[in-house]
Short mmCIF file of C-alpha atoms in Angstrom, two decimals:
data_model
loop_
_atom_site.label_atom_id
_atom_site.label_comp_id
_atom_site.label_asym_id
_atom_site.label_seq_id
_atom_site.Cartn_x
_atom_site.Cartn_y
_atom_site.Cartn_z
CA MET A 1 0.23 0.08 -0.40
CA ILE A 2 1.75 3.66 -1.30
CA THR A 3 1.58 5.61 1.81
CA LEU A 4 1.38 9.22 2.28
CA GLU A 5 5.51 9.83 3.27
CA ASP A 6 5.81 7.72 -0.16
CA ILE A 7 3.73 9.85 -2.15
CA GLU A 8 5.67 13.23 -0.25
CA ASP A 9 8.62 11.56 -1.64
CA MET A 10 6.86 11.89 -5.24
CA THR A 11 6.75 15.54 -5.15
CA ASP A 12 9.53 18.15 -5.62
CA LEU A 13 8.85 19.55 -1.71
CA THR A 14 9.51 18.56 1.67
CA ARG A 15 7.14 18.19 4.06
CA GLU A 16 6.80 21.13 6.12
CA GLU A 17 6.16 23.09 2.49
CA ILE A 18 3.22 20.08 2.23
CA ILE A 19 2.07 20.96 5.57
CA ALA A 20 2.38 25.12 4.86
CA VAL A 21 0.21 24.14 1.01
CA ALA A 22 -1.75 22.05 3.67
CA GLU A 23 -2.39 24.51 6.49
CA HIS A 24 -3.04 27.77 3.58
CA GLU A 25 -5.73 25.28 2.13
CA HIS A 26 -7.48 23.98 4.98
CA LEU A 27 -6.61 20.02 3.14
CA PRO A 28 -5.53 16.76 4.28
CA GLU A 29 -0.98 16.41 4.11
CA LEU A 30 -2.69 14.18 0.91
CA ASN A 31 -4.37 16.10 -0.93
CA ALA A 32 -2.13 19.06 -0.56
CA SER A 33 0.47 16.93 -1.63
CA ILE A 34 -1.27 15.35 -4.89
CA LEU A 35 -2.16 20.17 -5.11
CA ALA A 36 1.85 20.78 -4.25
CA ASP A 37 2.93 18.91 -6.86
CA ARG A 38 0.72 19.94 -9.61
CA LEU A 39 1.67 23.99 -8.40
CA MET A 40 4.74 22.37 -8.73
CA HIS A 41 4.25 21.59 -12.41
CA LEU A 42 2.73 24.73 -13.98
CA HIS A 43 3.51 27.93 -15.40
CA HIS A 44 4.30 30.60 -12.01
CA GLY A 45 2.93 27.15 -9.90
CA PRO A 46 6.77 27.84 -8.20
CA THR A 47 5.36 31.52 -7.39
CA ARG A 48 2.11 30.34 -6.62
CA VAL A 49 3.28 27.43 -3.58
CA ALA A 50 5.89 30.81 -2.45
CA ARG A 51 3.08 33.02 -2.12
CA MET A 52 0.74 30.66 0.24
CA ILE A 53 3.32 29.51 2.49
CA ALA A 54 4.46 34.00 2.85
CA GLU A 55 -0.01 34.67 3.28
CA ASP A 56 0.62 31.52 6.01
CA ILE A 57 3.37 33.60 8.15
CA ARG A 58 1.30 36.76 8.11
CA GLU A 59 -1.63 35.06 8.94
CA ALA A 60 0.31 33.60 12.14
CA LEU A 61 1.83 37.16 12.56
CA HIS A 62 -1.74 38.27 11.99
CA ASN A 63 -2.87 35.77 15.24
CA GLY A 64 0.03 37.01 16.86
CA ASP A 65 1.19 33.45 17.14
CA LEU A 66 4.78 34.11 16.09
CA ASP A 67 6.52 30.60 16.17
CA HIS A 68 4.69 29.56 14.13
CA ALA A 69 5.85 32.40 11.77
CA ARG A 70 8.97 31.81 12.46
CA GLU A 71 8.88 28.47 11.73
CA LEU A 72 6.75 28.90 8.50
CA TYR A 73 10.01 31.87 7.64
CA VAL A 74 12.12 28.97 7.20
CA VAL A 75 10.16 27.01 5.09
CA LEU A 76 10.10 29.50 2.75
CA ARG A 77 13.34 30.46 3.82
CA HIS A 78 13.81 26.76 2.36
CA PHE A 79 11.97 26.40 -0.31
CA MET A 80 13.25 30.35 -2.24
CA GLU A 81 16.53 28.68 -1.89
CA GLU A 82 15.84 25.06 -3.53
CA HIS A 83 13.08 26.40 -5.99
CA PRO A 84 15.65 29.92 -6.53
CA ASP A 85 12.16 29.83 -9.90
CA ALA A 86 9.57 30.64 -7.64
CA ALA A 87 11.74 34.13 -6.92
CA ARG A 88 12.11 34.68 -10.62
CA GLY A 89 8.11 33.97 -11.34
CA ALA A 90 7.15 36.41 -9.53
CA MET A 91 9.33 39.35 -11.58
CA GLY A 92 8.04 38.23 -15.02
#
């Protein structure tokens, strides 16, 4: 049987990045894995994923949850390091 971990391993994203997408879209991790993987293959998709994580950071700050905002910042920073096309996509 295929597990959630197997599906996550098939994506270009870390588990933390998938969890951030799940949080943003209010989806179970399995569905978020599929959505995030699909987005990563679309034009400007990596930019959309980065935007989701950034919006989660803003939401955490708005709610006064500094610890969660910091955790998400680390996720966003790693994402941008691994997917520099996300930043380039925002410009074009």
